[in-house]
Amino acid sequence: MVYPGAVHSRFEHSLGVYWLAEEAVRTIEARQGLELGMERFDLETVKLAGLLHDVGHGPFSHMFEYALLPQILQGSKWSHEDMSLRMIDYMVDEHNIDIDPGCLKTVKELIVASEHFPHSDVKDKKFLYDIVANGRNGVDVDKFDYILRDTRACGLGCNFQFQRLMESMRVLGDEICYRDKEYLTIHKMFATRADLHRTVYTHAKVKAVELMLVDALAKADNFLRISSSIQDPAEFWKLDDSIVRTIETTTDQEVKEASDLIRRIRRRDLYRFCNEFSVPKDSLDHFKPIIPRDIVCSQKSGSVSLKEEDVAVSNVKIDLTRGRSNPLESVNFFKDYESAEKFTIQNSRISHLLPTFYQDNIVRVYSKRPELVEAVSEAFENFQLKTYGIKPQVHPTPEKKCRKILSP
C-alpha cells in the first residue's frame, strides 16, 4: 500500500535464510570443522531451522501477533515462534515425514534460540544456536536476509554487507565472533534495521493501514474463527492474507462493518494521521502506551465531542534489538586468525559519531473520521501539555489539512 515493490513473501525470505544458514555452517566448518567436531547432522539441523523458522506466522505476520491477538484475546501469550514448533510437529505427523527425533528436537531448539537464551541445557556446539535466531546478541542470518531483501524491494539504499561478516566469522569459546575491523559493519546492520523500522515497517501510512486491518479483522473474528484457530495447527495453516478477500467477497451482514473498512482501504480512504511525538528520554522509564481514552479525556469543550472509537493510537518502539542497551556490547571480536582471545569493544574506542542512546518511543494519533482531524489534533496537543508540560511534537497539524478534510 505504501511501497508497491514490497510484494515478496515470507516463503522467499525463508528460502534465503535456509541458504544463508548453510553458507554460515560451511564457512565455519571449512576453518574449524575438525577442531569443533562438526558433523553432517549440524548442517542439516541448522538448514532446516532456517527454512522453517517462520512457519508459525499468522496473516500479516507481526501485526497479527502484536496488534490483533491482544485485541481479540485479552492476555494472550501466543507467539509465532511457539506456533512454528507446533506447525513442524503437525507437518511431520500429517505427512508421515521420516525424520530422526533427535534432529527434530534440535531444529525446534534452534528456532526458538533467541527466546530461550542462555541455552543452559545445551552441552556443546552452542555456537550453532547463534546462526538462525541469535539470542546472544542478535547477529544472525535471519536479519542478513530480510534487511537486504526489504531494502531492495522498497527501493532503499543499503550499505550493510553481510558477506563481510560471513567471511570473518569464527568460533571462540563456543560462540561466533567477528574480526575487530568489522565492528562498524555490525553497527550498520543494527542501524539499517532501525532505519527500516522507522521508514518502512512503522511508516505513518503503513500504520494507518494496519490499524484499519486490525479493526476489520477484530470485527470479523467470529465469522473467520481466527481466535478459535490459533491453537490448532490443522486449522491455523488455513489462515493467511487471503482472509481479507474473504471479508470483501462475502455478502454476510455479520461482516458488513469489516467489509466497509476493507473497502475504505482499497479506496485509500485511510484513518487520517493527525500528529506524532517522540517520548522525551527522561520520561521513558515510566512511559505507558497511550490509548484512545487518554486523547479523548484531554479534549477541552468544543463543538465536537470525541469518543474513543473516533481515535486510533499507534505506539511505536524502535531500537537496535536490545532496548536502550547497545547490542554491540554483547558481540565478541578477535584480532586475527592467529589469536585465541575474544573481547568486546566500546563505541568510544571506534568513533565519537556513533549513538549514545539506542531507543525511540514514538506516539502517533489518527482520526478514524476525516471530519474529526482538527478536534483529535487539538486533544492530542492538550494531552502532551498535560503529560509533559510541553508539546514534544515537531509542528502543529497543518491548518490546510484540517480545512481540506472538513470541506464537503
Coordinates of C-alpha atoms in Angstrom, one line a residue:
M1 CA 0.0 0.0 0.0
V2 CA 3.0 2.4 0.5
Y3 CA 6.0 0.6 -1.2
P4 CA 4.4 -1.1 -4.2
G5 CA 7.6 -3.1 -4.9
A6 CA 7.4 -4.8 -1.5
V7 CA 5.3 -7.8 -2.6
H8 CA 7.8 -10.5 -1.7
S9 CA 6.6 -13.2 0.7
R10 CA 7.9 -14.9 3.9
F11 CA 8.4 -18.0 1.8
E12 CA 11.1 -16.3 -0.3
H13 CA 12.6 -15.0 2.9
S14 CA 12.7 -18.5 4.4
L15 CA 14.5 -19.8 1.4
G16 CA 17.0 -17.1 1.8
V17 CA 17.6 -17.9 5.5
Y18 CA 17.9 -21.6 4.6
W19 CA 20.6 -20.8 2.1
L20 CA 22.5 -18.3 4.3
A21 CA 22.3 -20.8 7.2
E22 CA 24.0 -23.4 5.1
E23 CA 26.7 -20.9 4.0
A24 CA 27.4 -19.9 7.6
V25 CA 27.8 -23.5 8.7
R26 CA 30.0 -24.4 5.7
T27 CA 32.2 -21.3 6.4
I28 CA 32.8 -22.3 10.0
E29 CA 33.3 -26.0 9.0
A30 CA 35.9 -25.1 6.4
R31 CA 38.0 -23.3 9.0
Q32 CA 37.3 -25.2 12.2
G33 CA 35.3 -28.3 11.4
L34 CA 37.8 -30.8 12.9
E35 CA 38.5 -28.6 15.9
L36 CA 34.8 -28.3 16.7
G37 CA 33.8 -31.8 15.9
M38 CA 31.2 -30.7 13.3
E39 CA 29.1 -33.4 11.6
R40 CA 26.5 -33.5 8.8
F41 CA 23.8 -33.5 11.5
D42 CA 24.8 -30.0 12.4
L43 CA 24.5 -28.8 8.8
E44 CA 21.1 -30.4 8.3
T45 CA 19.6 -29.1 11.5
V46 CA 20.7 -25.5 11.0
K47 CA 19.4 -25.5 7.4
L48 CA 16.0 -26.9 8.5
A49 CA 15.8 -24.3 11.2
G50 CA 16.4 -21.6 8.7
L51 CA 13.8 -23.0 6.3
L52 CA 11.1 -23.5 9.0
H53 CA 11.7 -20.7 11.5
D54 CA 8.7 -18.6 10.3
V55 CA 6.1 -21.2 9.5
G56 CA 4.2 -20.2 12.7
H57 CA 3.4 -16.7 11.5
G58 CA -0.2 -15.7 11.1
P59 CA -1.8 -13.5 8.4
F60 CA 0.1 -10.2 8.2
S61 CA 2.8 -11.5 10.4
H62 CA 3.7 -9.3 13.3
M63 CA 0.6 -7.2 13.1
F64 CA -1.4 -10.4 13.7
E65 CA 0.7 -11.3 16.7
Y66 CA 1.2 -8.0 18.4
A67 CA -1.8 -5.9 17.4
L68 CA -4.8 -8.2 16.5
L69 CA -4.5 -11.0 19.1
P70 CA -4.1 -8.8 22.1
Q71 CA -7.3 -7.0 21.0
I72 CA -9.5 -10.2 20.5
L73 CA -7.8 -12.3 23.1
Q74 CA -7.0 -10.3 26.3
G75 CA -3.8 -11.5 27.9
S76 CA -2.8 -13.7 25.0
K77 CA 0.7 -15.2 25.3
W78 CA 0.6 -16.6 21.8
S79 CA 3.8 -16.3 19.8
H80 CA 4.8 -17.2 16.2
E81 CA 7.9 -19.0 17.5
D82 CA 6.0 -21.4 19.6
M83 CA 3.4 -21.9 16.8
S84 CA 6.3 -22.7 14.5
L85 CA 7.2 -25.7 16.8
R86 CA 3.6 -26.9 16.7
M87 CA 3.3 -26.5 13.0
I88 CA 6.5 -28.5 12.5
D89 CA 5.1 -31.4 14.6
Y90 CA 1.9 -31.2 12.7
M91 CA 3.6 -31.4 9.3
V92 CA 5.7 -34.3 10.4
D93 CA 2.7 -36.3 11.7
E94 CA 0.2 -35.2 8.9
H95 CA 2.6 -36.1 6.1
N96 CA 4.3 -39.1 7.7
I97 CA 7.8 -37.5 7.4
D98 CA 10.6 -39.8 8.3
I99 CA 12.9 -37.7 10.4
D100 CA 15.2 -38.6 13.3
P101 CA 13.6 -37.5 16.6
G102 CA 16.9 -36.0 17.8
C103 CA 17.2 -33.9 14.6
L104 CA 13.6 -32.7 15.0
K105 CA 14.3 -31.7 18.6
T106 CA 17.4 -29.8 17.7
V107 CA 15.7 -28.0 14.8
K108 CA 13.0 -26.7 17.2
E109 CA 15.5 -25.6 19.7
L110 CA 17.4 -23.7 17.1
I111 CA 14.2 -21.9 16.0
V112 CA 13.4 -20.6 19.5
A113 CA 17.0 -20.0 20.4
S114 CA 16.5 -16.2 20.7
E115 CA 13.7 -16.7 23.1
H116 CA 15.5 -19.2 25.4
F117 CA 19.0 -17.8 25.7
P118 CA 21.2 -18.8 27.5
H119 CA 21.0 -22.4 26.5
S120 CA 21.7 -24.0 29.8
D121 CA 20.6 -27.4 28.8
V122 CA 22.9 -27.5 25.7
K123 CA 26.2 -29.1 26.5
D124 CA 28.2 -28.4 23.4
K125 CA 28.2 -26.6 20.0
K126 CA 26.2 -23.7 21.5
F127 CA 27.6 -21.6 18.6
L128 CA 25.1 -23.3 16.3
Y129 CA 22.3 -21.5 18.1
D130 CA 23.9 -18.2 17.1
I131 CA 23.2 -18.7 13.4
V132 CA 19.4 -18.5 12.7
A133 CA 17.9 -16.9 15.8
N134 CA 20.7 -15.4 17.9
G135 CA 19.6 -14.7 21.4
R136 CA 23.1 -13.8 22.5
N137 CA 23.5 -10.6 20.5
G138 CA 21.0 -10.5 17.6
V139 CA 23.6 -11.0 14.8
D140 CA 22.0 -13.8 12.7
V141 CA 21.3 -14.8 9.1
D142 CA 17.6 -14.1 9.6
K143 CA 18.5 -10.4 9.7
F144 CA 21.1 -10.7 7.0
D145 CA 18.3 -11.8 4.6
Y146 CA 15.4 -9.6 5.5
I147 CA 17.4 -6.4 5.7
L148 CA 18.8 -6.8 2.2
R149 CA 15.6 -8.2 0.8
D150 CA 13.4 -5.5 2.2
T151 CA 15.6 -2.5 1.4
R152 CA 15.9 -3.7 -2.2
A153 CA 12.1 -4.3 -2.6
C154 CA 11.4 -0.9 -1.2
G155 CA 13.9 0.9 -3.3
L156 CA 16.1 2.0 -0.3
G157 CA 19.8 2.1 -0.2
C158 CA 21.7 -0.4 1.9
N159 CA 25.4 -0.2 2.8
F160 CA 25.4 -3.2 5.1
Q161 CA 27.4 -6.0 3.6
F162 CA 26.6 -9.3 5.3
Q163 CA 29.2 -11.1 3.2
R164 CA 32.0 -9.4 5.2
L165 CA 30.6 -10.9 8.4
M166 CA 30.1 -14.4 6.8
E167 CA 33.7 -14.4 5.7
S168 CA 35.2 -13.3 9.0
M169 CA 33.1 -15.4 11.5
R170 CA 35.0 -17.7 13.8
V171 CA 34.1 -19.7 16.9
L172 CA 35.8 -18.9 20.1
G173 CA 34.6 -20.1 23.5
D174 CA 31.6 -21.8 21.8
E175 CA 30.2 -18.6 20.3
I176 CA 30.5 -16.9 16.9
C177 CA 32.9 -14.0 17.0
Y178 CA 34.0 -11.5 14.3
R179 CA 37.1 -9.7 13.3
D180 CA 37.5 -6.4 15.2
K181 CA 37.7 -4.5 12.0
E182 CA 34.1 -5.5 11.3
Y183 CA 32.7 -3.5 14.3
L184 CA 31.2 -0.8 12.0
T185 CA 29.7 -3.5 9.7
I186 CA 27.8 -4.9 12.6
H187 CA 26.7 -1.4 13.7
K188 CA 25.5 -0.8 10.1
M189 CA 23.3 -3.9 10.4
F190 CA 21.6 -2.7 13.5
A191 CA 21.3 0.9 12.2
T192 CA 19.9 -0.3 8.9
R193 CA 17.3 -2.5 10.7
A194 CA 16.3 0.5 12.9
D195 CA 16.0 2.7 9.7
L196 CA 13.8 0.1 8.1
H197 CA 11.5 0.1 11.1
R198 CA 11.3 3.9 11.0
T199 CA 10.8 4.4 7.3
V200 CA 9.1 1.2 6.2
Y201 CA 7.6 -1.0 8.9
T202 CA 6.2 1.8 11.0
H203 CA 5.7 4.4 8.2
A204 CA 2.8 6.6 9.2
K205 CA 0.6 5.4 6.3
V206 CA 1.7 1.8 6.8
K207 CA 0.5 2.0 10.4
A208 CA -2.8 3.7 9.3
V209 CA -3.5 0.6 7.1
E210 CA -2.5 -1.8 9.9
L211 CA -4.8 0.0 12.3
M212 CA -7.7 -0.4 9.9
L213 CA -6.9 -4.1 9.2
V214 CA -6.8 -4.8 12.9
D215 CA -10.2 -3.2 13.3
A216 CA -11.6 -5.1 10.3
L217 CA -10.2 -8.5 11.4
A218 CA -11.4 -7.9 15.0
K219 CA -14.9 -7.2 13.8
A220 CA -14.8 -10.3 11.6
D221 CA -13.3 -12.6 14.2
N222 CA -16.4 -14.6 14.9
F223 CA -17.1 -15.1 11.2
L224 CA -13.5 -16.0 10.3
R225 CA -12.9 -18.0 13.5
I226 CA -9.4 -16.5 14.0
S227 CA -9.2 -16.7 17.8
S228 CA -10.5 -20.3 17.8
S229 CA -8.0 -21.4 15.2
I230 CA -4.7 -20.2 16.6
Q231 CA -4.0 -23.1 18.9
D232 CA -4.8 -25.8 16.4
P233 CA -2.3 -26.3 13.6
A234 CA -4.8 -28.2 11.5
E235 CA -6.9 -25.1 11.4
F236 CA -4.2 -22.4 11.7
W237 CA -2.5 -23.2 8.5
K238 CA -5.7 -22.2 6.6
L239 CA -5.3 -18.6 7.9
D240 CA -3.3 -16.4 5.5
D241 CA -3.6 -13.0 4.0
S242 CA -6.5 -14.2 1.8
I243 CA -8.9 -13.6 4.8
V244 CA -9.1 -10.0 3.6
R245 CA -10.5 -11.2 0.3
T246 CA -12.9 -13.4 2.2
I247 CA -14.2 -10.4 4.0
E248 CA -14.5 -8.4 0.8
T249 CA -16.4 -11.0 -1.2
T250 CA -18.9 -12.3 1.4
T251 CA -22.4 -11.0 1.5
D252 CA -23.0 -12.0 5.1
Q253 CA -24.2 -9.0 7.1
E254 CA -22.2 -10.2 10.1
V255 CA -19.1 -8.8 8.5
K256 CA -20.5 -5.6 6.9
E257 CA -18.6 -3.3 9.2
A258 CA -15.3 -5.2 8.5
S259 CA -16.1 -5.2 4.7
D260 CA -16.7 -1.4 4.8
L261 CA -13.3 -0.9 6.4
I262 CA -11.5 -3.0 3.8
R263 CA -13.4 -1.1 1.1
R264 CA -12.0 2.2 2.6
I265 CA -8.5 0.8 2.4
R266 CA -9.0 -0.2 -1.2
R267 CA -10.2 3.4 -1.9
R268 CA -7.3 4.8 0.2
D269 CA -9.8 6.4 2.5
L270 CA -7.4 5.7 5.4
Y271 CA -7.5 6.8 9.0
R272 CA -6.1 10.3 9.0
F273 CA -2.8 10.9 10.5
C274 CA -3.0 13.8 13.0
N275 CA 0.4 14.1 14.6
E276 CA 3.1 12.4 16.4
F277 CA 5.8 12.9 19.1
S278 CA 8.9 11.2 20.3
V279 CA 8.6 10.4 24.1
P280 CA 11.2 12.5 25.9
K281 CA 14.2 10.5 27.1
D282 CA 13.7 11.4 30.7
S283 CA 10.1 10.1 30.6
L284 CA 10.9 6.6 29.1
D285 CA 11.3 4.9 32.4
H286 CA 7.7 5.5 33.4
F287 CA 6.2 5.5 29.9
K288 CA 2.9 3.6 29.4
P289 CA 1.4 3.0 26.0
I290 CA -1.0 5.8 25.1
I291 CA -4.6 4.6 24.4
P292 CA -7.6 6.5 22.7
R293 CA -9.1 7.2 26.1
D294 CA -6.0 9.3 27.0
I295 CA -6.7 11.5 24.0
V296 CA -10.4 11.8 24.4
C297 CA -10.1 12.7 28.1
S298 CA -7.7 15.5 27.1
Q299 CA -10.3 17.2 24.9
K300 CA -11.5 20.7 26.1
S301 CA -15.0 21.8 25.5
G302 CA -15.8 22.4 21.8
S303 CA -18.4 21.9 19.1
V304 CA -17.5 18.2 18.7
S305 CA -17.5 15.7 21.4
L306 CA -14.9 12.9 20.7
K307 CA -15.5 9.3 21.5
E308 CA -12.9 6.6 22.0
E309 CA -14.0 4.8 18.8
D310 CA -13.1 8.0 16.9
V311 CA -9.4 7.8 17.7
A312 CA -6.7 5.3 16.9
V313 CA -3.3 5.4 18.5
S314 CA 0.0 3.7 17.4
N315 CA 2.7 3.3 20.0
V316 CA 6.0 2.5 18.1
K317 CA 9.2 1.4 19.8
I318 CA 12.4 1.4 17.6
D319 CA 15.7 0.2 19.0
L320 CA 18.8 -1.8 17.9
T321 CA 17.3 -5.1 19.3
R322 CA 18.3 -4.6 22.9
G323 CA 16.1 -1.8 24.1
R324 CA 18.1 1.1 25.5
S325 CA 21.3 -1.0 25.6
N326 CA 23.9 -1.2 22.9
P327 CA 23.7 -4.6 21.3
L328 CA 27.4 -4.5 20.2
E329 CA 28.3 -4.7 23.9
S330 CA 27.2 -8.4 23.6
V331 CA 29.2 -9.1 20.4
N332 CA 32.7 -10.6 20.9
F333 CA 35.5 -9.9 18.5
F334 CA 39.0 -11.2 17.8
K335 CA 42.2 -9.5 16.4
D336 CA 43.3 -12.0 13.8
Y337 CA 43.1 -15.7 13.0
E338 CA 46.2 -16.5 15.0
S339 CA 44.7 -15.0 18.1
A340 CA 42.6 -17.2 20.5
E341 CA 41.4 -14.2 22.6
K342 CA 37.9 -12.8 22.3
F343 CA 36.9 -9.3 23.5
T344 CA 34.2 -6.7 23.4
I345 CA 34.7 -3.2 22.0
Q346 CA 33.2 0.1 23.3
N347 CA 31.7 2.6 20.9
S348 CA 34.0 5.3 22.1
R349 CA 37.0 3.3 21.0
I350 CA 35.8 3.3 17.4
S351 CA 34.1 6.6 16.7
H352 CA 32.6 9.5 18.6
L353 CA 29.9 9.8 15.9
L354 CA 28.1 6.6 17.0
P355 CA 24.9 7.0 19.0
T356 CA 24.9 7.1 22.8
F357 CA 21.2 6.3 23.1
Y358 CA 19.6 3.3 21.5
Q359 CA 15.8 3.6 21.7
D360 CA 12.9 5.7 20.4
N361 CA 9.3 5.6 21.5
I362 CA 7.0 7.3 19.1
V363 CA 3.3 8.0 19.7
R364 CA 1.1 8.6 16.6
V365 CA -2.5 9.6 16.7
Y366 CA -5.1 9.1 13.9
S367 CA -8.7 10.2 13.4
K368 CA -10.9 7.4 12.1
R369 CA -13.2 10.0 10.6
P370 CA -12.0 12.8 8.3
E371 CA -14.2 15.5 9.8
L372 CA -12.6 15.0 13.2
V373 CA -9.0 15.6 12.4
E374 CA -8.9 19.1 13.9
A375 CA -10.6 18.0 17.1
V376 CA -8.4 15.0 17.5
S377 CA -5.3 17.0 16.8
E378 CA -6.2 19.6 19.5
A379 CA -7.0 16.9 22.0
F380 CA -3.6 15.3 21.3
E381 CA -1.8 18.6 21.9
N382 CA -3.7 19.0 25.1
F383 CA -2.6 15.6 26.2
Q384 CA 1.1 16.4 25.6
L385 CA 0.9 19.6 27.6
K386 CA -0.9 17.9 30.4
T387 CA 1.5 14.9 30.5
Y388 CA 4.9 16.6 29.8
G389 CA 4.3 20.3 30.3
I390 CA 5.4 20.8 26.7
K391 CA 4.4 19.7 23.2
P392 CA 7.1 17.3 22.0
Q393 CA 5.6 17.1 18.6
V394 CA 7.7 18.9 16.0
H395 CA 4.9 21.1 14.5
P396 CA 1.1 21.6 14.7
T397 CA -1.2 19.7 12.4
P398 CA -1.3 21.9 9.2
E399 CA -4.4 24.0 9.1
K400 CA -4.8 23.4 5.4
K401 CA -5.1 19.7 6.2
C402 CA -7.9 20.3 8.6
R403 CA -9.7 22.7 6.3
K404 CA -9.3 20.4 3.3
I405 CA -10.7 17.4 5.2
L406 CA -13.5 19.4 6.7
S407 CA -14.7 20.8 3.4
P408 CA -17.6 18.9 1.8

